[in-house]
Tab-separated table of C-alpha atoms and ligand atoms in Angstrom:
chain	number	residue	atom	x	y	z
A	1	UNK	CA	-19.579	8.803	-9.760
A	2	UNK	CA	-16.571	11.344	-9.853
A	3	UNK	CA	-16.128	13.106	-13.199
A	4	UNK	CA	-12.946	15.004	-13.124
A	5	UNK	CA	-11.897	17.785	-15.450
A	6	UNK	CA	-9.579	16.353	-18.061
A	7	UNK	CA	-7.161	17.546	-20.973
A	8	UNK	CA	-6.525	16.050	-24.006
A	9	UNK	CA	-3.010	15.567	-24.093
A	10	UNK	CA	-1.902	17.972	-27.300
A	11	UNK	CA	0.748	15.579	-28.420
A	12	UNK	CA	0.601	11.796	-27.825
A	13	UNK	CA	4.046	11.464	-27.655
A	14	UNK	CA	6.169	12.752	-24.254
A	15	UNK	CA	10.221	13.627	-23.929
A	16	UNK	CA	11.091	12.456	-20.307
A	17	UNK	CA	13.604	11.528	-17.903
A	18	UNK	CA	12.595	7.925	-16.410
A	19	UNK	CA	14.135	6.207	-13.303
A	20	UNK	CA	16.103	3.258	-15.336
A	21	UNK	CA	14.657	0.843	-12.372
A	22	UNK	CA	11.150	1.845	-13.926
A	23	UNK	CA	11.340	0.965	-17.458
A	24	UNK	CA	10.750	-2.510	-18.772
A	25	UNK	CA	11.918	-2.617	-21.830
A	26	UNK	CA	15.162	-4.048	-21.777
A	27	UNK	CA	16.895	-4.223	-25.133
A	28	UNK	CA	14.464	-1.854	-26.802
A	29	UNK	CA	15.815	0.854	-24.956
A	30	UNK	CA	19.689	-0.362	-24.632
A	31	UNK	CA	21.191	2.622	-26.402
A	32	UNK	CA	19.489	5.154	-24.122
A	33	UNK	CA	21.234	7.909	-22.089
A	34	UNK	CA	21.189	7.615	-18.804
A	35	UNK	CA	22.197	10.659	-16.157
A	36	UNK	CA	24.158	9.915	-13.555
A	37	UNK	CA	21.017	10.011	-11.444
A	38	UNK	CA	19.995	6.641	-12.956
A	39	UNK	CA	17.260	8.825	-15.081
A	40	UNK	CA	17.307	7.234	-18.604
A	41	UNK	CA	16.081	10.260	-21.344
A	42	UNK	CA	13.192	8.314	-23.579
A	43	UNK	CA	10.635	9.184	-26.141
A	44	UNK	CA	7.307	7.362	-25.091
A	45	UNK	CA	4.177	7.390	-27.252
A	46	UNK	CA	0.716	7.000	-25.622
A	47	UNK	CA	-2.631	5.860	-27.684
A	48	UNK	CA	-5.738	5.326	-26.316
A	49	UNK	CA	-4.612	5.569	-22.688
A	50	UNK	CA	-1.934	3.085	-22.811
A	51	UNK	CA	2.245	3.352	-23.547
A	52	UNK	CA	2.122	2.290	-27.673
A	53	UNK	CA	6.296	2.861	-28.049
A	54	UNK	CA	9.323	3.583	-26.216
A	55	UNK	CA	12.564	4.436	-27.881
A	56	UNK	CA	15.822	6.230	-26.626
A	57	UNK	CA	15.972	9.941	-27.246
A	58	UNK	CA	19.318	10.003	-29.452
A	59	UNK	CA	20.765	13.885	-28.283
A	60	UNK	CA	18.944	14.414	-25.020
A	61	UNK	CA	21.344	17.976	-24.771
A	62	UNK	CA	18.834	19.019	-27.595
A	63	UNK	CA	15.726	18.461	-25.905
A	64	UNK	CA	14.105	19.880	-22.624
A	65	UNK	CA	13.657	16.581	-20.868
A	66	UNK	CA	11.435	16.685	-18.035
A	67	UNK	CA	10.855	13.427	-14.844
A	68	UNK	CA	8.151	11.703	-15.517
A	69	UNK	CA	7.251	8.397	-13.095
A	70	UNK	CA	3.898	6.111	-12.896
A	71	UNK	CA	1.901	7.039	-10.737
A	72	UNK	CA	2.423	6.284	-7.126
A	73	UNK	CA	0.997	3.828	-4.265
A	74	UNK	CA	-0.103	4.451	-1.104
A	75	UNK	CA	-0.126	1.701	1.099
A	76	UNK	CA	-0.480	2.596	4.447
A	77	UNK	CA	-2.785	5.491	5.481
A	78	UNK	CA	-5.930	6.417	7.689
A	79	UNK	CA	-7.818	8.730	5.612
A	80	UNK	CA	-10.893	8.259	8.349
A	81	UNK	CA	-9.287	10.158	10.833
A	82	UNK	CA	-6.782	12.517	8.500
A	83	UNK	CA	-7.029	16.519	9.334
A	84	UNK	CA	-8.098	15.808	12.892
A	85	UNK	CA	-5.105	17.415	14.483
A	86	UNK	CA	-6.950	20.621	14.312
A	87	UNK	CA	-9.202	19.694	17.096
A	88	UNK	CA	-7.156	16.853	18.904
A	89	UNK	CA	-3.349	17.730	19.173
A	90	UNK	CA	-1.357	15.483	20.585
A	91	UNK	CA	1.119	18.562	21.398
A	92	UNK	CA	3.484	15.868	24.020
A	93	UNK	CA	4.119	13.822	20.540
A	94	UNK	CA	4.247	10.639	22.355
A	95	UNK	CA	2.166	7.078	21.149
A	96	UNK	CA	0.263	7.319	24.597
A	97	UNK	CA	-0.850	11.044	23.791
A	98	UNK	CA	-1.427	10.260	20.314
A	99	UNK	CA	-3.832	6.993	21.881
A	100	UNK	CA	-5.412	9.322	24.033
A	101	UNK	CA	-6.192	12.223	21.428
A	102	UNK	CA	-7.377	9.231	19.083
A	103	UNK	CA	-9.821	7.441	20.987
A	104	UNK	CA	-11.606	11.042	22.059
A	105	UNK	CA	-12.171	11.821	18.167
A	106	UNK	CA	-13.513	8.283	17.830
A	107	UNK	CA	-16.339	9.187	20.349
A	108	UNK	CA	-17.339	12.453	18.954
A	109	UNK	CA	-16.761	10.949	15.366
A	110	UNK	CA	-20.198	11.042	13.021
A	111	UNK	CA	-20.261	10.232	8.948
A	112	UNK	CA	-19.529	14.178	8.256
A	113	UNK	CA	-16.703	14.401	10.078
A	114	UNK	CA	-15.564	10.964	8.153
A	115	UNK	CA	-16.604	12.736	5.056
A	116	UNK	CA	-14.842	15.350	5.236
A	117	UNK	CA	-11.401	13.750	6.366
A	118	UNK	CA	-11.748	11.125	3.590
A	119	UNK	CA	-12.681	12.957	1.227
A	120	UNK	CA	-9.894	15.467	1.140
A	121	UNK	CA	-7.438	12.490	1.486
A	122	UNK	CA	-8.475	11.289	-1.890
A	123	UNK	CA	-8.783	14.570	-3.679
A	124	UNK	CA	-5.356	15.776	-2.177
A	125	UNK	CA	-3.981	11.622	-3.423
A	126	UNK	CA	-5.295	12.384	-6.851
A	127	UNK	CA	-4.232	15.874	-7.197
A	128	UNK	CA	-0.726	15.024	-6.009
A	129	UNK	CA	-0.066	11.804	-7.779
A	130	UNK	CA	-1.619	8.603	-5.874
A	131	UNK	CA	-3.485	6.104	-8.202
A	132	UNK	CA	-3.741	3.465	-5.101
A	133	UNK	CA	-4.424	3.715	-1.314
A	134	UNK	CA	-4.940	1.460	1.495
A	135	UNK	CA	-6.361	2.496	4.440
A	136	UNK	CA	-6.999	0.955	7.717
A	137	UNK	CA	-10.572	2.248	9.417
A	138	UNK	CA	-11.264	2.307	13.369
A	139	UNK	CA	-13.988	0.221	13.410
A	140	UNK	CA	-14.493	-0.235	17.200
A	141	UNK	CA	-17.344	1.741	18.598
A	142	UNK	CA	-20.639	2.847	17.771
A	143	UNK	CA	-19.212	4.775	14.562
A	144	UNK	CA	-17.890	1.922	13.068
A	145	UNK	CA	-21.189	1.625	10.840
A	146	UNK	CA	-21.158	5.513	9.863
A	147	UNK	CA	-17.495	5.490	9.088
A	148	UNK	CA	-17.546	1.946	6.967
A	149	UNK	CA	-20.580	3.263	5.039
A	150	UNK	CA	-18.801	6.262	4.212
A	151	UNK	CA	-15.962	5.116	2.810
A	152	UNK	CA	-17.221	2.218	0.648
A	153	UNK	CA	-19.110	4.862	-1.176
A	154	UNK	CA	-16.443	6.869	-1.520
A	155	UNK	CA	-14.770	3.830	-2.671
A	156	UNK	CA	-17.163	3.733	-5.405
A	157	UNK	CA	-17.322	7.226	-6.139
A	158	UNK	CA	-14.003	7.755	-6.665
A	159	UNK	CA	-12.748	4.358	-8.664
A	160	UNK	CA	-12.329	5.889	-11.856
A	161	UNK	CA	-9.308	8.263	-10.146
A	162	UNK	CA	-7.797	6.093	-7.348
A	163	UNK	CA	-8.271	2.833	-6.433
A	164	UNK	CA	-9.145	2.436	-2.262
A	165	UNK	CA	-8.925	-0.751	-0.492
A	166	UNK	CA	-9.910	-0.563	3.704
A	167	UNK	CA	-8.534	-2.610	6.392
A	168	UNK	CA	-10.754	-3.171	9.686
A	169	UNK	CA	-8.325	-1.941	12.405
A	170	UNK	CA	-9.377	-3.263	16.065
A	171	UNK	CA	-7.021	-4.850	19.187
A	172	UNK	CA	-6.572	-7.975	18.602
A	173	UNK	CA	-8.554	-9.553	20.891
A	174	UNK	CA	-11.695	-8.021	19.537
A	175	UNK	CA	-11.640	-10.658	16.682
A	176	UNK	CA	-12.656	-13.304	19.200
A	177	UNK	CA	-15.708	-11.750	20.120
A	178	UNK	CA	-18.949	-11.919	18.521
A	179	UNK	CA	-19.103	-8.017	17.397
A	180	UNK	CA	-15.473	-8.588	16.095
A	181	UNK	CA	-16.941	-11.990	14.044
A	182	UNK	CA	-19.811	-10.072	12.511
A	183	UNK	CA	-17.458	-7.053	11.547
A	184	UNK	CA	-14.714	-9.583	9.684
A	185	UNK	CA	-17.882	-10.962	7.679
A	186	UNK	CA	-18.760	-7.687	6.619
A	187	UNK	CA	-15.518	-7.026	5.746
A	188	UNK	CA	-15.031	-9.951	3.874
A	189	UNK	CA	-18.354	-9.648	1.822
A	190	UNK	CA	-16.894	-6.103	0.918
A	191	UNK	CA	-13.635	-7.380	-0.256
A	192	UNK	CA	-11.496	-6.144	2.210
A	193	UNK	CA	-8.417	-7.026	4.422
A	194	UNK	CA	-8.577	-7.584	8.529
A	195	UNK	CA	-5.997	-5.559	10.818
A	196	UNK	CA	-5.229	-5.417	13.999
A	197	UNK	CA	-2.308	-3.651	16.699
A	198	UNK	CA	0.132	-5.951	18.023
A	199	UNK	CA	2.333	-3.887	20.353
A	200	UNK	CA	4.429	-4.646	23.689
A	201	UNK	CA	3.919	-5.191	26.444
A	202	UNK	CA	1.661	-7.961	25.729
A	203	UNK	CA	0.442	-11.467	27.416
A	204	UNK	CA	2.527	-14.370	24.880
A	205	UNK	CA	-0.133	-16.971	25.466
A	206	UNK	CA	-2.942	-14.380	24.732
A	207	UNK	CA	-1.639	-12.564	21.775
A	208	UNK	CA	-0.944	-16.564	20.258
A	209	UNK	CA	-3.924	-17.661	20.659
A	210	UNK	CA	-5.547	-14.329	19.674
A	211	UNK	CA	-3.618	-14.358	16.786
A	212	UNK	CA	-3.939	-18.070	15.796
A	213	UNK	CA	-7.953	-17.036	16.032
A	214	UNK	CA	-7.376	-14.285	13.351
A	215	UNK	CA	-5.545	-16.066	11.032
A	216	UNK	CA	-8.084	-19.030	10.581
A	217	UNK	CA	-10.569	-16.292	10.181
A	218	UNK	CA	-8.759	-14.887	7.592
A	219	UNK	CA	-8.111	-18.096	5.779
A	220	UNK	CA	-12.254	-19.294	5.666
A	221	UNK	CA	-13.269	-16.003	4.952
A	222	UNK	CA	-10.368	-15.079	2.466
A	223	UNK	CA	-8.923	-11.721	3.802
A	224	UNK	CA	-6.215	-10.455	3.758
A	225	UNK	CA	-4.497	-9.491	6.956
A	226	UNK	CA	-2.505	-5.910	7.951
A	227	UNK	CA	-1.388	-5.543	11.031
A	228	UNK	CA	0.605	-2.892	13.174
A	229	UNK	CA	2.938	-4.869	14.628
A	230	UNK	CA	5.958	-3.735	17.054
A	231	UNK	CA	5.370	-0.270	16.536
A	232	UNK	CA	7.429	0.624	19.751
A	233	UNK	CA	11.141	1.631	20.828
A	234	UNK	CA	10.618	-1.704	23.723
A	235	UNK	CA	10.770	-5.286	23.453
A	236	UNK	CA	12.716	-5.526	19.446
A	237	UNK	CA	10.671	-7.814	18.085
A	238	UNK	CA	8.636	-9.236	20.328
A	239	UNK	CA	4.935	-9.200	18.045
A	240	UNK	CA	7.026	-10.496	15.093
A	241	UNK	CA	8.235	-13.516	17.156
A	242	UNK	CA	4.492	-14.480	18.192
A	243	UNK	CA	3.366	-13.815	14.695
A	244	UNK	CA	6.151	-16.370	13.253
A	245	UNK	CA	5.487	-18.607	16.487
A	246	UNK	CA	1.894	-18.868	15.182
A	247	UNK	CA	2.857	-18.783	11.240
A	248	UNK	CA	5.166	-21.742	11.416
A	249	UNK	CA	2.249	-23.954	12.947
A	250	UNK	CA	-0.246	-23.224	10.616
A	251	UNK	CA	-0.996	-22.524	6.725
A	252	UNK	CA	-1.833	-19.293	5.846
A	253	UNK	CA	-3.298	-19.100	2.591
A	254	UNK	CA	-4.085	-15.309	2.249
A	255	UNK	CA	-1.575	-12.501	2.005
A	256	UNK	CA	0.058	-10.698	4.897
A	257	UNK	CA	1.463	-7.667	6.175
A	258	UNK	CA	3.268	-6.393	8.549
A	259	UNK	CA	3.082	-2.466	8.802
A	260	UNK	CA	5.871	-0.926	11.389
A	261	UNK	CA	8.436	-3.067	12.405
A	262	UNK	CA	9.586	-0.578	14.110
A	263	UNK	CA	11.686	-1.852	16.833
A	264	UNK	CA	13.683	-4.165	14.411
A	265	UNK	CA	15.998	-1.802	13.643
A	266	UNK	CA	17.272	-2.243	17.621
A	267	UNK	CA	17.721	-5.966	17.044
A	268	UNK	CA	21.170	-6.924	17.396
A	269	UNK	CA	22.529	-7.810	13.451
A	270	UNK	CA	22.180	-11.803	14.067
A	271	UNK	CA	19.062	-12.141	15.073
A	272	UNK	CA	17.633	-9.468	12.272
A	273	UNK	CA	18.797	-11.477	9.944
A	274	UNK	CA	17.249	-14.423	11.405
A	275	UNK	CA	13.962	-12.503	11.815
A	276	UNK	CA	14.696	-11.160	8.082
A	277	UNK	CA	15.188	-14.473	6.724
A	278	UNK	CA	11.823	-15.441	8.742
A	279	UNK	CA	9.807	-12.775	6.611
A	280	UNK	CA	10.888	-13.766	3.591
A	281	UNK	CA	10.279	-17.754	4.213
A	282	UNK	CA	6.635	-16.664	4.873
A	283	UNK	CA	6.327	-14.406	2.353
A	284	UNK	CA	5.360	-11.512	4.649
A	285	UNK	CA	5.121	-7.952	3.243
A	286	UNK	CA	6.400	-5.156	5.149
A	287	UNK	CA	5.418	-1.658	5.164
A	288	UNK	CA	7.451	0.400	6.733
A	289	UNK	CA	6.546	4.103	8.110
A	290	UNK	CA	9.438	6.428	8.531
A	291	UNK	CA	7.707	9.347	9.444
A	292	UNK	CA	5.552	8.744	12.430
A	293	UNK	CA	7.865	6.528	13.950
A	294	UNK	CA	10.702	9.175	13.957
A	295	UNK	CA	8.152	11.422	15.183
A	296	UNK	CA	6.063	9.082	17.786
A	297	UNK	CA	8.998	6.584	19.275
A	298	UNK	CA	12.300	6.584	21.328
A	299	UNK	CA	11.780	9.775	23.012
A	300	UNK	CA	13.574	9.914	25.929
A	301	UNK	CA	14.662	12.045	28.902
A	302	UNK	CA	17.791	13.045	30.533
A	303	UNK	CA	21.028	11.409	29.379
A	304	UNK	CA	20.073	8.265	27.677
A	305	UNK	CA	21.499	6.837	24.347
A	306	UNK	CA	19.441	8.027	21.142
A	307	UNK	CA	17.878	4.906	19.891
A	308	UNK	CA	15.731	5.053	16.420
A	309	UNK	CA	13.033	2.768	16.579
A	310	UNK	CA	13.090	2.516	12.212
A	311	UNK	CA	12.160	-0.442	10.019
A	312	UNK	CA	15.447	-1.799	8.890
A	313	UNK	CA	14.749	-1.430	5.268
A	314	UNK	CA	17.949	-2.002	3.648
A	315	UNK	CA	18.427	-4.947	5.997
A	316	UNK	CA	14.921	-6.694	5.124
A	317	UNK	CA	15.223	-5.742	1.452
A	318	UNK	CA	18.861	-7.325	0.736
A	319	UNK	CA	17.044	-10.513	2.416
A	320	UNK	CA	14.488	-10.445	-0.199
A	321	UNK	CA	11.438	-9.401	1.564
A	322	UNK	CA	9.665	-7.056	0.157
A	323	UNK	CA	9.229	-3.246	1.348
A	324	UNK	CA	6.891	-0.695	1.009
A	325	UNK	CA	7.395	2.337	2.599
A	326	UNK	CA	3.836	4.435	3.453
A	327	UNK	CA	2.717	7.750	4.593
A	328	UNK	CA	1.010	6.577	7.765
A	329	UNK	CA	-1.035	9.653	9.567
A	330	UNK	CA	-1.454	13.199	8.250
A	331	UNK	CA	-2.383	15.866	9.892
A	332	UNK	CA	-3.924	13.946	13.123
A	333	UNK	CA	-3.015	13.449	16.599
A	334	UNK	CA	-0.797	10.730	15.541
A	335	UNK	CA	1.770	13.041	13.041
A	336	UNK	CA	0.972	16.483	12.687
A	337	UNK	CA	2.418	16.776	9.230
A	338	UNK	CA	1.734	15.151	5.667
A	339	UNK	CA	-0.473	16.202	2.563
A	340	UNK	CA	-1.222	12.698	1.127
A	341	UNK	CA	1.602	13.671	-1.550
A	342	UNK	CA	3.760	11.296	-2.900
A	343	UNK	CA	6.650	13.347	-3.133
A	344	UNK	CA	6.990	15.331	-0.029
A	345	UNK	CA	6.507	11.505	1.334
A	346	UNK	CA	9.827	10.771	-0.324
A	347	UNK	CA	11.507	13.297	-0.003
A	348	UNK	CA	10.881	13.298	4.039
A	349	UNK	CA	12.078	9.704	3.846
A	350	UNK	CA	15.623	9.919	2.110
A	351	UNK	CA	16.774	11.293	5.546
A	352	UNK	CA	15.481	9.154	8.067
A	353	UNK	CA	15.730	5.599	5.568
A	354	UNK	CA	18.957	6.906	4.052
A	355	UNK	CA	17.161	5.500	0.766
A	356	UNK	CA	18.264	7.281	-2.395
A	357	UNK	CA	15.492	7.379	-5.481
A	358	UNK	CA	18.258	6.773	-7.983
A	359	UNK	CA	18.858	3.024	-6.405
A	360	UNK	CA	16.629	0.684	-7.396
A	361	UNK	CA	16.109	-0.170	-3.697
A	362	UNK	CA	15.120	3.395	-3.074
A	363	UNK	CA	12.493	3.769	-5.589
A	364	UNK	CA	10.692	0.521	-5.490
A	365	UNK	CA	8.900	0.985	-1.786
A	366	UNK	CA	7.232	3.705	-3.466
A	367	UNK	CA	6.103	2.239	-6.476
A	368	UNK	CA	6.562	-1.557	-7.952
A	369	UNK	CA	6.554	-2.953	-3.572
A	370	UNK	CA	3.170	-1.614	-2.706
A	371	UNK	CA	1.429	-2.345	-6.192
A	372	UNK	CA	2.389	-5.644	-5.457
A	373	UNK	CA	1.158	-5.667	-1.382
A	374	UNK	CA	-2.209	-4.424	-3.058
A	375	UNK	CA	-1.996	-6.889	-5.961
A	376	UNK	CA	-2.477	-4.118	-8.601
A	377	UNK	CA	-3.208	-4.953	-11.555
A	378	UNK	CA	-0.296	-2.784	-12.770
A	379	UNK	CA	3.437	-2.560	-11.013
A	380	UNK	CA	4.542	0.975	-11.806
A	381	UNK	CA	7.068	-0.223	-14.217
A	382	UNK	CA	6.618	1.390	-17.830
A	383	UNK	CA	6.365	-0.501	-20.410
A	384	UNK	CA	4.807	-1.219	-23.622
A	385	UNK	CA	1.301	-1.700	-22.983
A	386	UNK	CA	1.248	-0.177	-19.508
A	387	UNK	CA	-1.554	2.213	-18.731
A	388	UNK	CA	-0.158	5.886	-19.363
A	389	UNK	CA	-0.714	6.952	-15.954
A	390	UNK	CA	1.512	9.134	-15.112
A	391	UNK	CA	3.659	12.283	-12.786
A	392	UNK	CA	5.075	14.996	-14.823
A	393	UNK	CA	7.405	17.236	-13.064
A	394	UNK	CA	9.098	20.338	-14.335
A	395	UNK	CA	12.322	19.621	-12.848
A	396	UNK	CA	15.294	16.885	-14.122
A	397	UNK	CA	17.098	16.073	-11.164
A	398	UNK	CA	16.322	14.403	-8.205
A	399	UNK	CA	17.424	17.006	-6.221
A	400	UNK	CA	14.565	19.708	-7.918
A	401	UNK	CA	11.769	16.942	-7.984
A	402	UNK	CA	12.166	16.341	-4.318
A	403	UNK	CA	13.223	19.672	-2.277
A	404	UNK	CA	12.254	22.646	-4.921
A	405	UNK	CA	7.992	21.723	-5.199
A	406	UNK	CA	8.218	21.825	-8.753
A	407	UNK	CA	5.145	22.243	-10.777
A	408	UNK	CA	3.375	18.505	-11.371
A	409	UNK	CA	1.019	17.573	-14.164
A	410	UNK	CA	-1.029	13.963	-13.394
A	411	UNK	CA	-1.904	12.377	-16.470
A	412	UNK	CA	-4.585	9.690	-16.055
A	413	UNK	CA	-5.370	7.312	-18.851
A	414	UNK	CA	-3.232	9.407	-21.480
A	415	UNK	CA	-5.384	12.958	-20.352
A	416	UNK	CA	-3.724	15.436	-17.964
A	417	UNK	CA	-6.279	16.145	-14.942
A	418	UNK	CA	-7.095	19.949	-14.790
A	419	UNK	CA	-5.925	21.946	-11.757
A	420	UNK	CA	-8.645	22.764	-9.459
A	421	UNK	CA	-10.627	19.335	-11.088
A	422	UNK	CA	-12.519	18.737	-7.828
A	423	UNK	CA	-14.268	21.027	-5.647
A	424	UNK	CA	-14.882	18.952	-2.381
A	425	UNK	CA	-17.480	21.360	-0.664
A	426	UNK	CA	-19.593	21.190	-3.910
A	427	UNK	CA	-19.684	17.387	-2.973
A	428	UNK	CA	-20.257	16.991	0.474
A	429	UNK	CA	-23.881	17.629	0.807
A	430	UNK	CA	-24.944	14.628	-1.992
A	431	UNK	CA	-22.918	11.998	-0.180
A	432	UNK	CA	-24.592	12.197	2.918
B	501	ZN	ZN1	-1.236	3.243	10.591
């Protein structure tokens, strides 16, 4: 078990600015001052790792207040291949180039390389303020067993600091094979999820059969589903159309998430409305991944209209669909940037998605929405009785918080995490 260096909070009360949309205690804070950016001036008392009381601060101008956020949730990552850009770059920045480099890396993957990637990813995630992370895992080929063994070991090692959830990522038709069936049973025995990739072009009938088989398997084993679907700038919504066809025919008894849905942003309004309502009807969660989509998709040469394949987050939210935003790839062939930093993800996403954290729909994709997708005990709303798990920022406006890289303190169960809480290099040998 990782035993991080923690410091007791000297003072068990925090005087802070909290996004109004994330404060859950209604009447009790009715008189609190709220800034134009929706930040609520509050005194939060902590006891035994939980919030014991919340009250408004009467004269906020007389206090030095800092922004307090709940620790955040990364609902879509790939920690098995993070930081492989250096050896497997995709300089053209295309989807095809990324896949090619990824497959090369997969052939050379070792237990050591997965451990280095994943442990660095978890360490950064904790230090930067994530409390839970869902990672897709390349599960095809000879390295799959080793990869799962390392990641399940890390999941247990790190469980006090961060909740890790895994999704087996394979081509959709792999689940029809004997090897796919064995993989699904292993994944189910560990309580993890099944995944797959559904991106055009494809043969409709084959894809429907594959989806039907996968949904039946998920029902039988009780595994949640999370698909990479319509990560494309071609044939808008083609993959989702096939999924909806299958779900209209059968009852799916497990939670389902569609990651990407980038090409939905290219649909005509009436079709987008239709798909949004169907997503709601089938209780399908959506995880938008604006950074990788903005980088990889819709590249064109010559004089052509620029089309951005980005999931239409606001439209889906307005239809009632639960939408999270994830970071997806970090410094691997699919995306050269990222650092498992929720604030960097929020800052990068802002101009691409045009969502602002001072609005409820702007903050939900990083807090309550991914918590629901991962079925976490706490949805990130700060209320009496909620865990004292916070990010405290040396900032008092959203501009400073997101764009000035302010100092941050991480509070876990009411205690401050010390800097350099974990030296990755010292631990590696113990885990191999
Ligand atoms: Zn992904």
